[in-house]
Amino acid sequence: MKPYREMSREELKAEEEKLRKEYRKYQAMELHLDMSRGKPCKEQLDLSMGMMDVLDSNADLCCEDGTDCRNYGVLSGIHEAKVLIGDMMENNPDNIIIYGNSSLNVMYDTVSRAYTHGIMGNTPWCRLDKIKFLCPVPGYDRHFGITEYFGIEMIPVPMSPTGPDMDMVENLVSEDPSIKGIWCVPKYANPTGYSYSDETVRRFARLKPAAPDFRIFWDNAYGIHHLYDDRQDYLIEILAECKRAGNPDMVYKFASTSKITFPGSGIAALATSPNNMEDILAQMKVQTIGHDKVNQLRHVRFFKDIHGMTEHMRKQADIIRPKFEAVEQILDENLTGLDIGTWTKPLGGYFISFDSLPGCAKSIVAHAKKAGVVMTGAGATWPYHKDPNDSNIRIAPTYPPMEDLIKAAQLFSLCVKLVSVEKLLGEERTAE
Amino acid sequence: MKPYREMSREELKAEEEKLRKEYRKYQAMELHLDMSRGKPCKEQLDLSMGMMDVLDSNADLCCEDGTDCRNYGVLSGIHEAKVLIGDMMENNPDNIIIYGNSSLNVMYDTVSRAYTHGIMGNTPWCRLDKIKFLCPVPGYDRHFGITEYFGIEMIPVPMSPTGPDMDMVENLVSEDPSIKGIWCVPKYANPTGYSYSDETVRRFARLKPAAPDFRIFWDNAYGIHHLYDDRQDYLIEILAECKRAGNPDMVYKFASTSKITFPGSGIAALATSPNNMEDILAQMKVQTIGHDKVNQLRHVRFFKDIHGMTEHMRKQADIIRPKFEAVEQILDENLTGLDIGTWTKPLGGYFISFDSLPGCAKSIVAHAKKAGVVMTGAGATWPYHKDPNDSNIRIAPTYPPMEDLIKAAQLFSLCVKLVSVEKLLGEERTAE
């Protein structure tokens, strides 16, 4: 098929007619499908059911140093969990704090602590007139939700396949002391699936921020979430790189097992420098006596070590890889050559990022919804939910069963085509 | 024996000599005992080991409404956990939010949210010059730790066997709009073991605070933690009483299963009015996608219902009651009649509160420590760790094995006597 833009008005009208008919067929199906959130599917969760057996009533619930995990204490987490998560994050166990079930909660608390008490002796953010964060776009809506909640001004920075626009990041960060942070999903990014190049990470580690309390919020949510065995992105480890560059305290690095074991019942972690750890633990000891150590122990006993976790992730990939490929194939078959959209083909993570013609994303998502398929809201990938081009849509292929996913992806393609045709016909009318 | 104060100098000297000898015997034993924290002992934890079996790999991890507890979501907790905890807290399940493993964390977050964003539309506390909290004394050190961390001025309010001095509370709260809260452990209080009388609770519910965002921080940590079957304190339910009194939004009520199942791996909860819930959930949805639902389900499947939990608490009582009684008996045998200390005999909770002669508490704790017994630091039960009388000491009898506990209590009694004699001899010297 030829690009829509090269079609005559008559051809477009005929195409619109055809697409409308098809769309009505989908509406008649009364679908109730959900491609909105990056949730593991049932089969993925089933992979971790063995975790429910490793600690039974006969189990010894003491950890290696003899501490009874059932009781109070051990603020920063049990050692063997730090070793396991250290291997997962590629960090020294001594630089790791193990938390509860949610890395989002850790990020929120990190911003909240900076707001109420400041970072390492610097002025609390609540005492400053203006705080700004850089936000690579498209990005993760829940990151932006935290900074918005604290009234922090968010500045979008364009993403490319090698990471954020580092010229822009370097200039802004070195000039403006009110810029206190940047949200990063450095590997298999949400939603593009892009991984930061070696050069990008090196430039991050060598930033010269005007603010002494500037921190990189490095959410390595998909560090070991590869889709392929033979094709994997590699990410330079940021803590080590910052240390080498003489910026040891510049990074908070987050991760969790939410998309490894159970999203609701995993363990979250933060890796950072000794100075930052001291700063954080001084607050944490006021906030809690300690996180759930039995669940930490459960994870360690289940995986044994990083090899166990790696093998586990291979099984996860086997379940979701066909879903990514199915969506990509449907998009290919339906949209290639029409010049009405581009999409990413990630090697890992949980999302495909789709860019429509400018001004079409909201309408595409609305059309999908009217036919029973829920997508992530258009605009969600931008700060304040404002995508200036109204073009980016996040596709989350993991949760629906394959059969549903195929239907949803086909309907989505149809909506892209229909909205694009309408848009082009509208433009013609305006031009007439 | 006659009261120390009635002894002659010679009698006191002889007593001192005898006590010193005895003290040296304890020192020679090289004890390493801990009566410092309110931690359940191993036998108590063993009572909940069945909880490790109720969810195995064959279990259905969906809750009653069909939600897969393993996955993301359900911000305020699963319904059946709200029912169980609602019965435990004597509140409507609809007024309950289930959290992670730590009610201290919930309290911290509640203060932190008020500090950063204000309560129900009121000015955030960080934007006000002065914030004050009332602190019934002696009280819980970790409560005071939270308010101290946020720079909140703490005003001590004396406790009596019926609760805080309500004349003082009413006057202060109605006059000073900078007083934003009061820390309460209303039942089997930490450390006195006192429970608030009906009149006290009614007067709390009828407070007329000058600050619209004044809240009672009602930490009902020991609501079902009775020591006796036949003698139990009864506490009027504060939410219902506040609603009746026309103050429905004035209370945040906290509880947890930390001292019911596992301190490190229980579930915490907050009960409050619909207005407060709406206010809190608006923030929580930015902070997390949800707490650990599998652990919520585990608790529900283990206890089944409140009757199961009540029976469980009876077994807990059977383990710790003899410990309380042993300590009380040793104090009785050693100190009664000497007029050098008073102590509480609680019907529940985790602590005995001891008051020495003024100016002796620090020295008593130091003496115990030098002979190998760690007590809670003297002063810990007061804001800023400053007990103006230097007389209150918290005794935590639950954790040590009985044999250790007996030794520790005997040594403690000895230290009380020794320090008191020294004090009285010192006073005589000063008077000479």
Short mmCIF file of N, CA, C and O in Angstrom, two decimals, chain B residues 91-97 120 215 239-240 243 247-252 270-282:
data_model
loop_
_atom_site.label_atom_id
_atom_site.label_comp_id
_atom_site.label_asym_id
_atom_site.label_seq_id
_atom_site.Cartn_x
_atom_site.Cartn_y
_atom_site.Cartn_z
N ASN B 91 -13.47 -1.28 64.01
CA ASN B 91 -13.86 -0.26 63.05
C ASN B 91 -14.48 -0.88 61.81
O ASN B 91 -14.21 -2.04 61.48
N ASN B 92 -15.29 -0.10 61.14
CA ASN B 92 -15.86 -0.50 59.86
C ASN B 92 -14.74 -0.75 58.84
O ASN B 92 -13.86 0.09 58.68
N PRO B 93 -14.76 -1.90 58.17
CA PRO B 93 -13.71 -2.20 57.17
C PRO B 93 -13.57 -1.09 56.13
O PRO B 93 -12.47 -0.86 55.61
N ASP B 94 -14.66 -0.38 55.84
CA ASP B 94 -14.60 0.70 54.84
C ASP B 94 -13.78 1.89 55.33
O ASP B 94 -13.42 2.76 54.52
N ASN B 95 -13.52 1.95 56.61
CA ASN B 95 -12.74 3.07 57.15
C ASN B 95 -11.29 2.69 57.39
O ASN B 95 -10.58 3.37 58.13
N ILE B 96 -10.86 1.59 56.78
CA ILE B 96 -9.52 1.07 57.07
C ILE B 96 -8.65 1.03 55.82
O ILE B 96 -9.12 0.68 54.74
N ILE B 97 -7.41 1.43 55.97
CA ILE B 97 -6.39 1.23 54.93
C ILE B 97 -5.37 0.24 55.48
O ILE B 97 -4.89 0.40 56.60
N MET B 120 -6.07 17.82 54.73
CA MET B 120 -7.39 18.21 54.19
C MET B 120 -7.46 19.68 53.79
O MET B 120 -8.37 20.40 54.20
N ARG B 215 -4.97 16.70 64.95
CA ARG B 215 -5.34 15.29 64.88
C ARG B 215 -4.83 14.55 66.12
O ARG B 215 -3.71 14.81 66.59
N LEU B 239 -13.04 6.38 67.17
CA LEU B 239 -13.63 6.90 65.92
C LEU B 239 -15.13 7.10 66.08
O LEU B 239 -15.68 8.14 65.70
N ALA B 240 -15.77 6.09 66.63
CA ALA B 240 -17.22 6.17 66.82
C ALA B 240 -17.56 7.29 67.78
O ALA B 240 -18.52 8.05 67.56
N LYS B 243 -17.22 10.62 66.11
CA LYS B 243 -18.33 10.83 65.17
C LYS B 243 -19.56 11.29 65.95
O LYS B 243 -20.22 12.27 65.57
N ASN B 247 -17.02 15.36 65.82
CA ASN B 247 -15.62 15.57 65.43
C ASN B 247 -15.10 14.39 64.60
O ASN B 247 -14.06 13.81 64.92
N PRO B 248 -15.80 14.04 63.52
CA PRO B 248 -15.48 12.77 62.86
C PRO B 248 -14.06 12.70 62.30
O PRO B 248 -13.51 11.61 62.19
N ASP B 249 -13.48 13.85 61.95
CA ASP B 249 -12.18 13.82 61.26
C ASP B 249 -10.99 13.99 62.19
O ASP B 249 -9.86 14.15 61.74
N MET B 250 -11.20 13.96 63.51
CA MET B 250 -10.14 14.37 64.44
C MET B 250 -9.14 13.28 64.79
O MET B 250 -8.14 13.54 65.44
N VAL B 251 -9.36 12.06 64.31
CA VAL B 251 -8.49 10.95 64.74
C VAL B 251 -7.86 10.19 63.58
O VAL B 251 -8.52 9.88 62.59
N TYR B 252 -6.57 9.90 63.71
CA TYR B 252 -5.91 8.85 62.95
C TYR B 252 -5.65 7.71 63.94
O TYR B 252 -4.94 7.91 64.93
N LEU B 270 -4.48 1.65 59.25
CA LEU B 270 -4.95 2.94 59.76
C LEU B 270 -6.46 2.97 59.61
O LEU B 270 -7.00 2.56 58.57
N ALA B 271 -7.15 3.42 60.66
CA ALA B 271 -8.60 3.60 60.57
C ALA B 271 -8.89 5.08 60.77
O ALA B 271 -8.31 5.71 61.68
N THR B 272 -9.72 5.62 59.93
CA THR B 272 -10.02 7.05 60.05
C THR B 272 -11.29 7.38 59.28
O THR B 272 -11.91 6.49 58.67
N SER B 273 -11.69 8.63 59.30
CA SER B 273 -12.95 9.03 58.67
C SER B 273 -12.84 9.02 57.14
O SER B 273 -11.73 9.06 56.59
N PRO B 274 -13.99 8.98 56.44
CA PRO B 274 -13.95 9.04 54.97
C PRO B 274 -13.20 10.26 54.44
O PRO B 274 -12.44 10.15 53.47
N ASN B 275 -13.37 11.42 55.07
CA ASN B 275 -12.63 12.62 54.61
C ASN B 275 -11.14 12.44 54.71
O ASN B 275 -10.39 12.76 53.79
N ASN B 276 -10.68 11.93 55.86
CA ASN B 276 -9.25 11.69 56.03
C ASN B 276 -8.76 10.62 55.05
O ASN B 276 -7.67 10.74 54.49
N MET B 277 -9.56 9.58 54.84
CA MET B 277 -9.16 8.52 53.92
C MET B 277 -8.94 9.08 52.52
O MET B 277 -7.96 8.76 51.86
N GLU B 278 -9.87 9.91 52.08
CA GLU B 278 -9.76 10.50 50.74
C GLU B 278 -8.47 11.32 50.63
O GLU B 278 -7.74 11.24 49.64
N ASP B 279 -8.20 12.10 51.68
CA ASP B 279 -7.00 12.93 51.74
C ASP B 279 -5.74 12.07 51.66
O ASP B 279 -4.79 12.37 50.92
N ILE B 280 -5.75 10.98 52.40
CA ILE B 280 -4.57 10.10 52.47
C ILE B 280 -4.38 9.34 51.16
O ILE B 280 -3.27 9.24 50.65
N LEU B 281 -5.47 8.81 50.62
CA LEU B 281 -5.34 7.98 49.41
C LEU B 281 -4.90 8.82 48.21
O LEU B 281 -4.23 8.31 47.30
N ALA B 282 -5.25 10.11 48.20
CA ALA B 282 -4.80 10.99 47.11
C ALA B 282 -3.27 11.06 47.09
O ALA B 282 -2.66 11.19 46.03
#
